[in-house]
C-alpha atoms as a PDB file:
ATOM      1  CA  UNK A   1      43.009 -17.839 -60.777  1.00  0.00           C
ATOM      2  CA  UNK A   2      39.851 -17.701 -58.344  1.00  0.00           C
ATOM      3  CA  UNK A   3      36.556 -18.132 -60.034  1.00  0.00           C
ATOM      4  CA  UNK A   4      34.117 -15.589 -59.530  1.00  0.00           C
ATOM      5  CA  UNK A   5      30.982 -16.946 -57.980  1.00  0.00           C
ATOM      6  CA  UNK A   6      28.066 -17.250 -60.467  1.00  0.00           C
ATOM      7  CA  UNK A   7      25.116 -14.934 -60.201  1.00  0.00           C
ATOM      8  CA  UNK A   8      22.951 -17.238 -58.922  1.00  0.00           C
ATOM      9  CA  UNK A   9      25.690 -18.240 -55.884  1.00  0.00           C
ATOM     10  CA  UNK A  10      25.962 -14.740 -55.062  1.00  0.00           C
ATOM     11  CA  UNK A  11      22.351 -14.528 -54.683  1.00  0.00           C
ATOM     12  CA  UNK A  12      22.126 -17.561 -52.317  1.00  0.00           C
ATOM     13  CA  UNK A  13      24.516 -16.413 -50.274  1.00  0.00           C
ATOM     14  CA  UNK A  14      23.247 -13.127 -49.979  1.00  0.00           C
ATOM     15  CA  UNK A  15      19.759 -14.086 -49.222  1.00  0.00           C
ATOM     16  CA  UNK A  16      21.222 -16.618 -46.438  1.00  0.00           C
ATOM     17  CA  UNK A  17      22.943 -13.348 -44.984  1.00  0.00           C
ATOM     18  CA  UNK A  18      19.432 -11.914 -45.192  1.00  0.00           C
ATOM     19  CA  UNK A  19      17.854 -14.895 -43.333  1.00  0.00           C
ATOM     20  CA  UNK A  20      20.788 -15.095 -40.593  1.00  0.00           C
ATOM     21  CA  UNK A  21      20.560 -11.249 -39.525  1.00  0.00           C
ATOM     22  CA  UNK A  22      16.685 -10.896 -39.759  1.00  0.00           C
ATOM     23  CA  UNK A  23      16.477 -14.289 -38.026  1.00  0.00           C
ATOM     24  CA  UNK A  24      16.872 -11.774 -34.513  1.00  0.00           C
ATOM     25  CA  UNK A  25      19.644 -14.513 -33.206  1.00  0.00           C
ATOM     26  CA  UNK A  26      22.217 -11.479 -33.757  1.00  0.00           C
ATOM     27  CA  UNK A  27      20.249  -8.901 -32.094  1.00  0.00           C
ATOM     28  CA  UNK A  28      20.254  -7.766 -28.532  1.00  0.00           C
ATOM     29  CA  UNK A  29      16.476  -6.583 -27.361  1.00  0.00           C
ATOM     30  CA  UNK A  30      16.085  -6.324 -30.840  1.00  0.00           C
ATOM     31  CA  UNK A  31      19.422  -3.837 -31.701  1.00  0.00           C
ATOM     32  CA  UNK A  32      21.607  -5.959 -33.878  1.00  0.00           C
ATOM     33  CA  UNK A  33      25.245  -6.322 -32.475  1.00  0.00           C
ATOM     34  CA  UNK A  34      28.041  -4.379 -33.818  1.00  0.00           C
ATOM     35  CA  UNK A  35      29.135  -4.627 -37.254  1.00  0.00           C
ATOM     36  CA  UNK A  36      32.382  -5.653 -36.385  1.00  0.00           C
ATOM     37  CA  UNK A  37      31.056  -8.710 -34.329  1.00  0.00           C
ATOM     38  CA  UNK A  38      28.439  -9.547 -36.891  1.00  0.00           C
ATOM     39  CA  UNK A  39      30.767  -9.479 -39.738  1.00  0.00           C
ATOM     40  CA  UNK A  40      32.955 -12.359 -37.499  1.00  0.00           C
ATOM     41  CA  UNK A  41      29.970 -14.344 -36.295  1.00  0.00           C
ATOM     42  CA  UNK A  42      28.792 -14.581 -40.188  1.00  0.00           C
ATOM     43  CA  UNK A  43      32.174 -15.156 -41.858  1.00  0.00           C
ATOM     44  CA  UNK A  44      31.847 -12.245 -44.358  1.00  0.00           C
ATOM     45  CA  UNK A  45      33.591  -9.176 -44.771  1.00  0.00           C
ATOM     46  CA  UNK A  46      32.406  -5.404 -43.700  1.00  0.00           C
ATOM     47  CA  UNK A  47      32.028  -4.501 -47.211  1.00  0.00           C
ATOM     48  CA  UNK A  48      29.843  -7.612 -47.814  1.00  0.00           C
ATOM     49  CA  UNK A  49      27.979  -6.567 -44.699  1.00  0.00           C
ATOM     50  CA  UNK A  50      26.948  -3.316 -45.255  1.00  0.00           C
ATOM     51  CA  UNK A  51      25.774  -3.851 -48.628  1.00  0.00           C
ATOM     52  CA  UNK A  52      23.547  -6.429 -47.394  1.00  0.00           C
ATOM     53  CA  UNK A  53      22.961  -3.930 -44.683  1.00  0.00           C
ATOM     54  CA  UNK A  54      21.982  -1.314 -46.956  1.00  0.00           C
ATOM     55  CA  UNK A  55      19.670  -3.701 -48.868  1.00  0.00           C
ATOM     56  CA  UNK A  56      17.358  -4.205 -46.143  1.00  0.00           C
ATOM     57  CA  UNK A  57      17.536  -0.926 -44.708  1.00  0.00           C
ATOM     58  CA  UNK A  58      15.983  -0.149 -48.361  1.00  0.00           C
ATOM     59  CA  UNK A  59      13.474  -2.483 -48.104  1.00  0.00           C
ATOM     60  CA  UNK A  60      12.596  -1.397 -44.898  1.00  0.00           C
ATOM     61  CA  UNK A  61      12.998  -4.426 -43.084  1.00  0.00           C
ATOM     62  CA  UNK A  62      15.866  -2.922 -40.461  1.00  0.00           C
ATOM     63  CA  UNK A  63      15.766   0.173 -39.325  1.00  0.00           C
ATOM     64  CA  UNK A  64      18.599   2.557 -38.456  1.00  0.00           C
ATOM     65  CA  UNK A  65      19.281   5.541 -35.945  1.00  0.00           C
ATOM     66  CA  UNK A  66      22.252   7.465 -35.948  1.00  0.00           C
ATOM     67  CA  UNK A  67      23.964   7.182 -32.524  1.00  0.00           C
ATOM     68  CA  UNK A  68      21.874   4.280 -31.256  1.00  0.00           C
ATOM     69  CA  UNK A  69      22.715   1.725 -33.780  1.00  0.00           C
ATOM     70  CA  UNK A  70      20.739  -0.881 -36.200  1.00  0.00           C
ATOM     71  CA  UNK A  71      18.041  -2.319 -34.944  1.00  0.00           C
ATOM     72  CA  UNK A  72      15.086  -5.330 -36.647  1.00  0.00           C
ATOM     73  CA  UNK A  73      11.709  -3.290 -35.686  1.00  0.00           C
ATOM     74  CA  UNK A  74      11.641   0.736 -35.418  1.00  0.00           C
ATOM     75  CA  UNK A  75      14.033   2.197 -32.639  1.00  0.00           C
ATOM     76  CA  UNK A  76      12.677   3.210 -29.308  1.00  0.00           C
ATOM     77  CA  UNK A  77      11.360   6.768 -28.898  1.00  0.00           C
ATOM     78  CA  UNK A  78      14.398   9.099 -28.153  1.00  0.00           C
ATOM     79  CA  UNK A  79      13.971   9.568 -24.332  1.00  0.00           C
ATOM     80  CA  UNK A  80      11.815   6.659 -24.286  1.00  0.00           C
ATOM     81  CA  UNK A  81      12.192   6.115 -20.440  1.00  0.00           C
ATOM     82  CA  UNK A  82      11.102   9.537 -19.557  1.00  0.00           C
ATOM     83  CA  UNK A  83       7.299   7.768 -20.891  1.00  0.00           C
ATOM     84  CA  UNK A  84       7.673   5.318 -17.823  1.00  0.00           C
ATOM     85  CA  UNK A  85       5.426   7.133 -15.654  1.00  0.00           C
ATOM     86  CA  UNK A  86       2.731   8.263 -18.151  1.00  0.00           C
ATOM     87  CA  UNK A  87       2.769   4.064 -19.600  1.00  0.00           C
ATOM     88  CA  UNK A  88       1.979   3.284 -16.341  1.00  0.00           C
ATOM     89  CA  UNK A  89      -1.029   5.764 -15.820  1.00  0.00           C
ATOM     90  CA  UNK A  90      -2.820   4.985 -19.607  1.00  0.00           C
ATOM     91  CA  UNK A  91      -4.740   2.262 -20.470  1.00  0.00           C
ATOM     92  CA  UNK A  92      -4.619   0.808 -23.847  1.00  0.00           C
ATOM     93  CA  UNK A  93      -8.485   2.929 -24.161  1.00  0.00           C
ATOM     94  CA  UNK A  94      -6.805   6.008 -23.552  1.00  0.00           C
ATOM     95  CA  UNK A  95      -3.601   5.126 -26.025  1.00  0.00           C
ATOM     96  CA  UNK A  96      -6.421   3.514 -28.845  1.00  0.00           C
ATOM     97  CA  UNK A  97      -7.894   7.138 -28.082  1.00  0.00           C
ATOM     98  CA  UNK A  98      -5.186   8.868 -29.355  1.00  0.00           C
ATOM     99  CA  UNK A  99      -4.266   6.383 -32.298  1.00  0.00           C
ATOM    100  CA  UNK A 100      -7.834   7.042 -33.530  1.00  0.00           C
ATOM    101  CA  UNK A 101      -7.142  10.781 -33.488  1.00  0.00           C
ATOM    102  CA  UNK A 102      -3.232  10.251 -35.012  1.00  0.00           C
ATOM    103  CA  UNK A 103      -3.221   7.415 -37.659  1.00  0.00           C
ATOM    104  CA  UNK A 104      -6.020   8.253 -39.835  1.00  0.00           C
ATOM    105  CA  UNK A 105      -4.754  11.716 -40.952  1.00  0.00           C
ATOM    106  CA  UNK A 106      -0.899   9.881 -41.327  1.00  0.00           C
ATOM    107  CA  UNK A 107      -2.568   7.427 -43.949  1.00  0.00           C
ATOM    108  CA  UNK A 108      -4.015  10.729 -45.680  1.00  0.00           C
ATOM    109  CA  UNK A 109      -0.482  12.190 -45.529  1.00  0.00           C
ATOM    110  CA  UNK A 110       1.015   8.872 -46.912  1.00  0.00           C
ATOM    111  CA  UNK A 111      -1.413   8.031 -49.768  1.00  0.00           C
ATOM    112  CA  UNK A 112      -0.298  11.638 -50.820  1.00  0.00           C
ATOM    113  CA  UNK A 113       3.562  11.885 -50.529  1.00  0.00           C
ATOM    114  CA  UNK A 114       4.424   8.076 -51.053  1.00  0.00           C
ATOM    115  CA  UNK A 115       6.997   7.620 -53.385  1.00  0.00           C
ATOM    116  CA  UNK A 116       6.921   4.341 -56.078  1.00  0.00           C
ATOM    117  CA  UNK A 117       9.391   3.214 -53.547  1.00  0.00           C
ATOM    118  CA  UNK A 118       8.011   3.095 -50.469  1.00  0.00           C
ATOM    119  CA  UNK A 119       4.465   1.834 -51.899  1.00  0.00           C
ATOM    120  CA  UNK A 120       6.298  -1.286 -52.127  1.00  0.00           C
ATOM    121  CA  UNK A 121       7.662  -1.629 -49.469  1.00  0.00           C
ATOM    122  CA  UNK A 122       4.174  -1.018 -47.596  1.00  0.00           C
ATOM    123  CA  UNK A 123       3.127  -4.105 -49.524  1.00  0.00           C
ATOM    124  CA  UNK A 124       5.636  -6.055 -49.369  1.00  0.00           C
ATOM    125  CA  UNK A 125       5.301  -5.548 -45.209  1.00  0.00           C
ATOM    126  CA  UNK A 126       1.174  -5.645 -45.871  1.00  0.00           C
ATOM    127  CA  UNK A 127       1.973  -9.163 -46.752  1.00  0.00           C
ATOM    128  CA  UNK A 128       4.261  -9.873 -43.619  1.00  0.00           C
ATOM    129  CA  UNK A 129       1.033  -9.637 -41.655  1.00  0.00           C
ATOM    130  CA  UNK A 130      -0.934 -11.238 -44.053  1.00  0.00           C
ATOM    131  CA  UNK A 131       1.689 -14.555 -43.786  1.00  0.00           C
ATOM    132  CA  UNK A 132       1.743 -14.224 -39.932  1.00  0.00           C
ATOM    133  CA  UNK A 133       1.995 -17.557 -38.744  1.00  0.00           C
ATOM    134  CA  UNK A 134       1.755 -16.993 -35.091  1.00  0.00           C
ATOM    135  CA  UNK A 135       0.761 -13.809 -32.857  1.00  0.00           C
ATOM    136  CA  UNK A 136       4.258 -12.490 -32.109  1.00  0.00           C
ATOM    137  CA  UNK A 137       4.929 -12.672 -35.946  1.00  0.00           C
ATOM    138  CA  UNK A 138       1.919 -10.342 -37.044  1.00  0.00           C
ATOM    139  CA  UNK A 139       2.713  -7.957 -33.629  1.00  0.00           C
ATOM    140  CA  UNK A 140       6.112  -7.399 -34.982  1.00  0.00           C
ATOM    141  CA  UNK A 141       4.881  -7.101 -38.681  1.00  0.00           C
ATOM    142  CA  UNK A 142       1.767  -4.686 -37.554  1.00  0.00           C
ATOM    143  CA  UNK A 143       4.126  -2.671 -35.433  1.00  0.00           C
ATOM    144  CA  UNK A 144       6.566  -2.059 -38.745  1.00  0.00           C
ATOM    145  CA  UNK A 145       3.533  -1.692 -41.072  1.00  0.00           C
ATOM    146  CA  UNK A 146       2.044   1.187 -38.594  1.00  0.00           C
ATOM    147  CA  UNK A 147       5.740   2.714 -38.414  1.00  0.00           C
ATOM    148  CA  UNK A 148       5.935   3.057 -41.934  1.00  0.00           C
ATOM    149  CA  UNK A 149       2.840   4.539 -42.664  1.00  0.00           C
ATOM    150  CA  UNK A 150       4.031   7.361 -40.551  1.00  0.00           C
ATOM    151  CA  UNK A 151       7.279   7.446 -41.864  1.00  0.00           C
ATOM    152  CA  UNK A 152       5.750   7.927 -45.332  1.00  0.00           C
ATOM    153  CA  UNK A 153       3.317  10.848 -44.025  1.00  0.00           C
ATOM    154  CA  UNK A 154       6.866  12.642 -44.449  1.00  0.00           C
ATOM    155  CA  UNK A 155       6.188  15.478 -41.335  1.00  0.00           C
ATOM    156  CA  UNK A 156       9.069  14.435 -38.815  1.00  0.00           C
ATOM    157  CA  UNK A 157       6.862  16.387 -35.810  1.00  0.00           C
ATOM    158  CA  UNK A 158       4.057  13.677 -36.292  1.00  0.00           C
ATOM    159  CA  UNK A 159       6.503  11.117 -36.519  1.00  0.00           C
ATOM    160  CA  UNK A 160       8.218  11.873 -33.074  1.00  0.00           C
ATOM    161  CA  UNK A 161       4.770  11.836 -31.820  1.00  0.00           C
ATOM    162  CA  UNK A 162       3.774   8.740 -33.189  1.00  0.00           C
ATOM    163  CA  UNK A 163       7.451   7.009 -31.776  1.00  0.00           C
ATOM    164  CA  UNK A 164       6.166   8.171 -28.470  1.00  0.00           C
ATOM    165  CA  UNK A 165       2.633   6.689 -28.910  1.00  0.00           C
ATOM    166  CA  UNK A 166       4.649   3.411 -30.003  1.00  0.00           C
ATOM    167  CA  UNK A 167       6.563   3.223 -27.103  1.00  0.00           C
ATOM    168  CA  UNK A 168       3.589   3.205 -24.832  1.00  0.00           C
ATOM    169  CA  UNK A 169       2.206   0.884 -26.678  1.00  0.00           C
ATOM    170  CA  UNK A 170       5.014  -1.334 -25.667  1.00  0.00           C
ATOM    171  CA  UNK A 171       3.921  -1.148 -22.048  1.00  0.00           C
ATOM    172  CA  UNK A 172       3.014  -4.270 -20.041  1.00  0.00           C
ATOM    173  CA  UNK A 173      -0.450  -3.707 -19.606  1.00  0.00           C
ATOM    174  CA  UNK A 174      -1.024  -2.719 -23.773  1.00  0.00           C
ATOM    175  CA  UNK A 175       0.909  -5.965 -24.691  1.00  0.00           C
ATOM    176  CA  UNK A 176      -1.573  -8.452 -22.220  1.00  0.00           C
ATOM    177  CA  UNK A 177      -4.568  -6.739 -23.072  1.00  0.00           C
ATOM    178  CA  UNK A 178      -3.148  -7.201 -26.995  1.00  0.00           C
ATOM    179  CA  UNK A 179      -2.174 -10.870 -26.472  1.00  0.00           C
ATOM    180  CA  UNK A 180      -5.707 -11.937 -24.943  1.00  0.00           C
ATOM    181  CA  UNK A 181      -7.674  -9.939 -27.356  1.00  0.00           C
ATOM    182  CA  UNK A 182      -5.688 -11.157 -30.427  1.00  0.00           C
ATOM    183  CA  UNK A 183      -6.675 -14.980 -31.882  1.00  0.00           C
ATOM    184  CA  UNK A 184      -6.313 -16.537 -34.996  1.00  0.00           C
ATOM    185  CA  UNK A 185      -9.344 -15.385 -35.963  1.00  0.00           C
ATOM    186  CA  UNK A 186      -8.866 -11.669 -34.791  1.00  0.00           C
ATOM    187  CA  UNK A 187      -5.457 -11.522 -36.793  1.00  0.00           C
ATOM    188  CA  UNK A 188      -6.639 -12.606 -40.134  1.00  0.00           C
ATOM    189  CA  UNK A 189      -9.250  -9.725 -40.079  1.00  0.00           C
ATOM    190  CA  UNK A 190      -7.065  -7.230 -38.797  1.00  0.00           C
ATOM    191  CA  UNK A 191      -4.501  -8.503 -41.700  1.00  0.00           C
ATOM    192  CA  UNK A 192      -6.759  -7.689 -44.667  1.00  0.00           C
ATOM    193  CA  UNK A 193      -7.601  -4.399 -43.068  1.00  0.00           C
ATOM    194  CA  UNK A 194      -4.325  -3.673 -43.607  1.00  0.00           C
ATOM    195  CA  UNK A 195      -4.605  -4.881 -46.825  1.00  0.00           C
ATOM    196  CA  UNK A 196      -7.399  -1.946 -47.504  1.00  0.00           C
ATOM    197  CA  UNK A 197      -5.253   0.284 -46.139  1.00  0.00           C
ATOM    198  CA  UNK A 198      -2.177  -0.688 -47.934  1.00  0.00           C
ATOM    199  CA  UNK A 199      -4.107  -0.426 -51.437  1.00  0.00           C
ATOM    200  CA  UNK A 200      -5.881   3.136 -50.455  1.00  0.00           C
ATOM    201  CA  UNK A 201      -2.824   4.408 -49.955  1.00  0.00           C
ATOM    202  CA  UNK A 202      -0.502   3.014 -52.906  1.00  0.00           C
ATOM    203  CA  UNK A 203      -3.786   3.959 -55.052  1.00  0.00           C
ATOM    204  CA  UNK A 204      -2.793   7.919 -54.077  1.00  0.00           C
ATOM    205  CA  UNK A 205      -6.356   7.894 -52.460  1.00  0.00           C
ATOM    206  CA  UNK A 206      -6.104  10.123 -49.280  1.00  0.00           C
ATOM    207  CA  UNK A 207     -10.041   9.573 -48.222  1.00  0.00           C
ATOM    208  CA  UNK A 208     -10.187   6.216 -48.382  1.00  0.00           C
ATOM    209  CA  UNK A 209      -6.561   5.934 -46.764  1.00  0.00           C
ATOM    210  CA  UNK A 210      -8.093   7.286 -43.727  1.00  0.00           C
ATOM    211  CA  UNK A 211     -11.508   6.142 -43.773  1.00  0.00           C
ATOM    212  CA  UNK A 212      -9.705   2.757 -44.205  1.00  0.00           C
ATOM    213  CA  UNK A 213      -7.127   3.219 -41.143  1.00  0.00           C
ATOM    214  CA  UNK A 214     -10.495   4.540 -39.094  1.00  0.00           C
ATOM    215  CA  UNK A 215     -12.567   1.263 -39.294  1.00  0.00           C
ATOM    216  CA  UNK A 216      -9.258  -0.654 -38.647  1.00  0.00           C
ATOM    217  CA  UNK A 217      -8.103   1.314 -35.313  1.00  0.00           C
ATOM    218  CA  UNK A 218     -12.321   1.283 -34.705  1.00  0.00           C
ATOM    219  CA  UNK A 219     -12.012  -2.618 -34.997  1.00  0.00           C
ATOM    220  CA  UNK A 220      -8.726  -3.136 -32.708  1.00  0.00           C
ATOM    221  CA  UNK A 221     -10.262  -0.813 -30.081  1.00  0.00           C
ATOM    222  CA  UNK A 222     -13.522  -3.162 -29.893  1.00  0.00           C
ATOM    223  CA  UNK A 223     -11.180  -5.947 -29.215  1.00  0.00           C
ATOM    224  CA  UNK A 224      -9.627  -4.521 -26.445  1.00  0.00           C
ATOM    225  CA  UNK A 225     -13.041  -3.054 -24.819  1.00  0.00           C
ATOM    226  CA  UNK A 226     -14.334  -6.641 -25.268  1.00  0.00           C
ATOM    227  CA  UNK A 227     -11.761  -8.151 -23.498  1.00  0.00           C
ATOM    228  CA  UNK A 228     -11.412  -5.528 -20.627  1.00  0.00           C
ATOM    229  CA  UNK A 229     -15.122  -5.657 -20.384  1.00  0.00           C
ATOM    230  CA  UNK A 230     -15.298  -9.328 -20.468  1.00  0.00           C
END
């Protein structure tokens, strides 16, 4: 008779699924390849899959959208290439413009309707950018930290709004005036900004959720000016 593998076994294996499908290596411009093909690449079973699946969807580390797939970050806007035009015509001033009027009232909304749940997953994402080792790691940890914050502001009107805001943020000229603004230095004080945030809001404290999420989008638009101006 087979033995059943011990607790702990399970658990390695599990978490080595974890590593192998978050590693992006099974992704395609960041939407993960069928189940089908990943269940085959990894050597597992569908039912083994999806449970692992279904894990980090709960965690909020992948992301799914019915009809377009699974992907590692937050899916593209719905329509996102109808924003072509308009990316091209904004600056990042005129999209930090709009965060400043967006995000601040979404913290509000999230510091009041968060569940236990998805206070911990804000934290546990909080301290993806915190452990950021290199500027493409925080960008994709800020960009899922953001994303949830307006997921958790539970209004799915502000949320299609915000998508769209996200995917001109995505736009060529956003991501080089990001990547020369954006040092070592810049990212560790962003991080524990989010930190403020991230506490304000699992605290329940609407106020300082938004005050917090003010001086942070304040701070990120100085960088950019600075480095536009400079």
């Amino acid at each position: 008779m087979a033995l059943k593998p011990s607790g702990s076994t399970a658990r390695h294996r599990t978490d080595a699924l974890r590593a192998a499908i978050l590693s992006g290596e099974l992704a395609d411009a960041g939407r993960l390849l069928p189940e089908r093909t990943l269940a085959e690449r990894l050597s597992v079973s569908r039912t083994q899959l999806r449970a692992v699946l279904a894990e980090l969807a709960q965690e909020g580390l992948i992301f799914r959208r019915h009809g377009q797939g699974t992907f590692l970050q937050p899916p593209p806007a719905q329509g996102a290439e109808r924003l072509g035009v308009l990316a091209r015509r904004a600056a990042p001033r005129d999209l930090m413009e709009v965060r400043r009027t967006l995000e601040p009232p979404l913290a509000a909304l999230a510091a009041e309707r968060a569940t236990s749940a998805d206070k911990a997953r804000l934290l546990r994402l909080m301290e993806e950018t915190l452990q950021a080792q290199d500027l493409a790691s925080y960008e994709r940890a800020d960009d899922i930290f953001h994303y949830k914050i307006a997921e958790m502001a539970g209004n799915a009107v502000f949320l299609t709004v915000f998508e769209e805001i996200r995917s001109l943020r995505q736009a060529a000229e956003w991501t080089r005036s990001r990547q020369q603004a954006l040092g070592t230095h810049q990212i560790a004080r962003l991080s524990q900004q989010h930190t403020a945030i991230a506490d304000a809001i699992c605290a329940g404290a609407p106020e300082a959720a938004k005050a917090a999420m003010q001086e942070h989008l304040a701070d990120v638009g100085q960088l950019l000016d600075g480095r536009q101006d400079g």
